Amino acid sequence: MKQVDRNIFKGICAVIAGGLILLGLIYYGKDLFNLLSNMDQMKAFLEQFGASSMLVGILLYAAQILIAILPGEIIEVLFGVLYGSIGGMAFCLVGNLIGSTLIFLLTKRYGKKFVQRFISEEKIDKISFFKDESRLNAVTFILFLIPGTPKDIFTYLLGLTNMKLSTFLLISSIARIPSIYSSTLVGANLGSNMLAQAILIYAITGIFSLGGYLFYRFVFQKKAAGAQTSGI
C-alpha cells in the first residue's frame, strides 16, 4: 500500500472512530454522567461484570477524561475501595493513559474545531500560558501537579501545541500521581471501615485542592489575562 493510500486509510479510520465517540456521547452522555456521579451506582454497575469489572472501570475512567466535565474522583475513590490505594491508583493511571492518548491524538488530527466541541472558544483563548514553548514542559508538570486545576481541559489544549504525545503522557502521568493516590487512599480507608481516617484525608485533600485552584486562578489565569491584554 502506498504512503498516500495509507494516510487516507488512517484518516478514514480516525473519522469513523471520532464519529462513533461523538454519537455515543450525544446519546449516552447524560446516563454516563449520572452513573459517574453516584458511587453506589458505580459500584453496583461494576460488580455485575465480575472479573471484567476492572476493565470496565478503566474504560469509564478513560471516558470521563474524554468528556472533561465528568467527575473522575468518584471512580478514583471507588477503585480505592475495590482494589486498595496502590492498585486503584495503578488502574486509574491506565485509564488516564487511554483517555489522554485518545484526546491528544484526536486534537492533533482535527485541531481547534475538535476542541471547541468540548471547550468554549472563550475559555481556549483565556488559557494562553501553553504558548511559551520554552517553558511548556515545566508549566504542564506544575499545572497537572497542582490539585484543583482542570487537568482534563488541559489535555485538550496541549494537543494544540507542538508537544509530543510521549512527552505529554510522561509528564502528566507522573504529575497526576499525588492527586489520584489521595483519592484512592480515601477509598481504601472507606473499604477498611476506617471512616475517621478517610474523612481526615479527604479534608486535607480538599484544602489542598482549594488552595491549588485559587493559586491557578489568581496566578496562571491572571498572567494569561495580562498576556491577552498586551496582545500576546
XYZ file of C-alpha atoms in Angstrom:
232
model
C 0.000 0.000 0.000
C 1.399 3.392 -0.997
C 2.111 6.021 1.655
C -0.673 8.272 0.341
C -3.203 5.424 0.425
C -2.083 4.513 3.945
C -2.611 8.098 5.132
C -6.062 8.178 3.556
C -6.950 4.908 5.274
C -5.740 6.241 8.648
C -7.755 9.408 8.103
C -10.930 7.447 7.345
C -10.452 5.281 10.443
C -9.915 8.362 12.596
C -13.068 9.998 11.216
C -15.128 6.862 11.868
C -13.736 6.474 15.406
C -14.326 10.146 16.204
C -17.862 9.986 14.810
C -18.751 6.912 16.860
C -17.406 8.534 20.019
C -19.393 11.721 19.436
C -22.574 9.761 18.732
C -22.068 7.772 21.902
C -21.632 10.947 23.930
C -24.737 12.512 22.384
C -26.992 9.543 23.112
C -25.491 8.227 26.349
C -23.697 11.255 27.811
C -26.461 12.053 30.328
C -26.702 8.452 31.562
C -22.914 8.255 31.824
C -22.788 11.481 33.831
C -25.449 10.180 36.250
C -23.566 6.900 36.637
C -20.194 8.522 37.285
C -21.733 10.951 39.781
C -23.008 8.255 42.149
C -20.598 5.889 43.900
C -23.269 3.359 44.895
C -24.499 3.108 41.317
C -20.917 2.834 40.095
C -20.132 0.008 42.491
C -23.291 -1.915 41.585
C -22.616 -1.331 37.896
C -19.037 -2.627 38.072
C -19.827 -5.625 40.274
C -22.243 -7.033 37.697
C -19.304 -7.582 35.317
C -17.485 -9.866 37.751
C -13.890 -10.492 36.688
C -14.219 -7.914 33.902
C -15.203 -5.110 36.292
C -11.621 -3.813 36.394
C -11.516 -3.363 32.611
C -14.935 -1.682 32.562
C -13.838 0.684 35.329
C -10.673 1.607 33.446
C -12.708 2.374 30.311
C -15.140 4.501 32.337
C -12.218 6.447 33.766
C -10.934 6.996 30.239
C -14.422 8.165 29.206
C -14.637 10.768 31.956
C -11.319 12.227 30.797
C -12.655 12.393 27.247
C -15.811 14.254 28.277
C -13.737 16.554 30.556
C -16.637 17.783 32.749
C -17.385 14.409 34.341
C -16.099 13.794 37.901
C -13.150 11.407 37.955
C -12.818 11.487 41.748
C -15.810 9.165 42.160
C -14.054 6.429 40.184
C -10.746 7.068 41.962
C -12.332 6.656 45.387
C -14.279 3.598 44.244
C -11.149 1.978 42.818
C -9.514 2.584 46.207
C -12.422 0.753 47.868
C -12.249 -2.178 45.449
C -8.512 -2.540 44.790
C -6.689 -0.624 47.539
C -4.782 2.641 47.349
C -1.874 1.396 45.181
C -3.876 -0.953 42.960
C -6.656 1.583 42.497
C -4.137 4.263 41.577
C -2.496 1.956 39.024
C -5.811 1.199 37.313
C -6.730 4.908 37.258
C -3.390 5.711 35.632
C -4.078 3.103 32.945
C -7.480 4.676 32.279
C -5.824 8.084 32.221
C -3.316 6.897 29.617
C -6.095 5.561 27.387
C -8.310 8.645 27.628
C -5.461 11.158 27.391
C -3.927 9.406 24.388
C -7.242 9.400 22.548
C -7.867 13.098 23.269
C -4.325 14.091 22.323
C -4.375 12.213 19.014
C -7.851 13.442 18.033
C -6.859 17.012 18.866
C -3.672 16.686 16.824
C -5.727 15.319 13.941
C -8.671 17.738 13.920
C -7.252 20.794 15.689
C -9.141 23.597 17.348
C -12.516 22.685 15.814
C -12.484 19.378 17.679
C -11.532 21.052 20.981
C -14.374 23.562 20.601
C -16.881 20.710 20.761
C -15.974 20.313 24.429
C -14.468 23.673 25.444
C -15.729 27.135 24.533
C -13.530 29.309 22.314
C -13.546 31.973 25.020
C -12.041 29.560 27.539
C -9.477 28.367 24.998
C -8.348 31.926 24.309
C -8.106 32.735 28.025
C -5.587 29.961 28.647
C -2.501 31.313 26.894
C 0.265 30.005 29.166
C 0.814 26.959 26.941
C 2.021 29.216 24.106
C 5.501 29.668 25.565
C 7.259 26.567 24.207
C 10.453 27.234 26.164
C 8.562 26.618 29.427
C 5.852 24.294 28.129
C 7.082 21.121 29.854
C 7.615 22.851 33.205
C 4.257 24.646 33.114
C 2.485 21.409 32.152
C 4.057 19.499 35.051
C 3.170 22.227 37.564
C -0.441 22.534 36.393
C -1.006 18.764 36.445
C 0.650 18.505 39.856
C -1.425 21.270 41.482
C -4.689 19.853 42.901
C -7.882 21.572 41.806
C -6.804 22.552 38.286
C -8.906 21.490 35.235
C -6.461 18.800 34.077
C -8.812 17.164 31.560
C -9.326 20.515 29.834
C -5.545 20.996 29.730
C -5.264 17.654 27.922
C -7.343 19.043 25.044
C -5.376 22.285 24.909
C -1.964 20.611 24.966
C -2.940 18.683 21.862
C -2.926 22.056 20.083
C 0.747 22.629 20.960
C 3.906 21.102 19.474
C 4.373 18.795 22.466
C 4.893 15.137 21.550
C 2.448 12.513 22.813
C 5.176 10.559 24.651
C 6.365 13.710 26.440
C 2.830 14.673 27.430
C 1.945 11.223 28.764
C 5.144 11.009 30.814
C 4.792 14.482 32.357
C 1.044 14.382 33.002
C 1.009 10.818 34.379
C 3.788 11.464 36.900
C 2.233 14.792 37.939
C -1.231 13.226 38.418
C 0.001 10.558 40.851
C -0.359 12.566 44.123
C -3.902 13.683 43.303
C -5.080 10.224 42.215
C -3.360 8.496 45.124
C -5.037 10.769 47.679
C -8.445 9.773 46.267
C -7.697 6.041 46.150
C -6.291 6.279 49.691
C -9.622 7.727 50.837
C -11.362 4.811 49.141
C -9.024 2.253 50.703
C -9.786 3.633 54.161
C -13.514 3.574 53.439
C -13.213 -0.025 52.284
C -11.477 -0.898 55.565
C -14.198 0.891 57.581
C -11.669 3.495 58.719
C -14.105 6.366 58.362
C -12.215 8.870 60.532
C -9.005 8.451 58.536
C -10.921 8.711 55.250
C -12.588 11.946 56.357
C -9.257 13.382 57.516
C -7.522 12.559 54.230
C -10.490 13.900 52.269
C -10.460 17.137 54.285
C -6.719 17.633 53.792
C -7.058 16.890 50.085
C -9.963 19.347 49.846
C -7.897 22.093 51.461
C -5.001 21.487 49.075
C -7.417 21.370 46.114
C -8.988 24.672 47.107
C -5.554 26.208 47.580
C -4.422 24.838 44.225
C -7.499 26.161 42.467
C -7.039 29.641 43.974
C -3.349 29.585 43.058
C -4.197 28.615 39.490
C -6.936 31.216 39.233
C -5.014 34.169 40.634
C -1.557 33.340 39.276
C -1.873 31.491 35.975
C -5.215 32.895 34.814
C -4.211 36.427 35.825
C -0.977 36.041 33.874
C -2.921 34.722 30.865
C -5.336 37.663 31.046
C -2.407 40.086 31.216
C -0.832 38.466 28.158
C -4.083 38.827 26.202
C -4.374 42.486 27.207
C -0.856 43.182 25.997
C -1.620 41.466 22.696
C 0.466 38.331 23.187
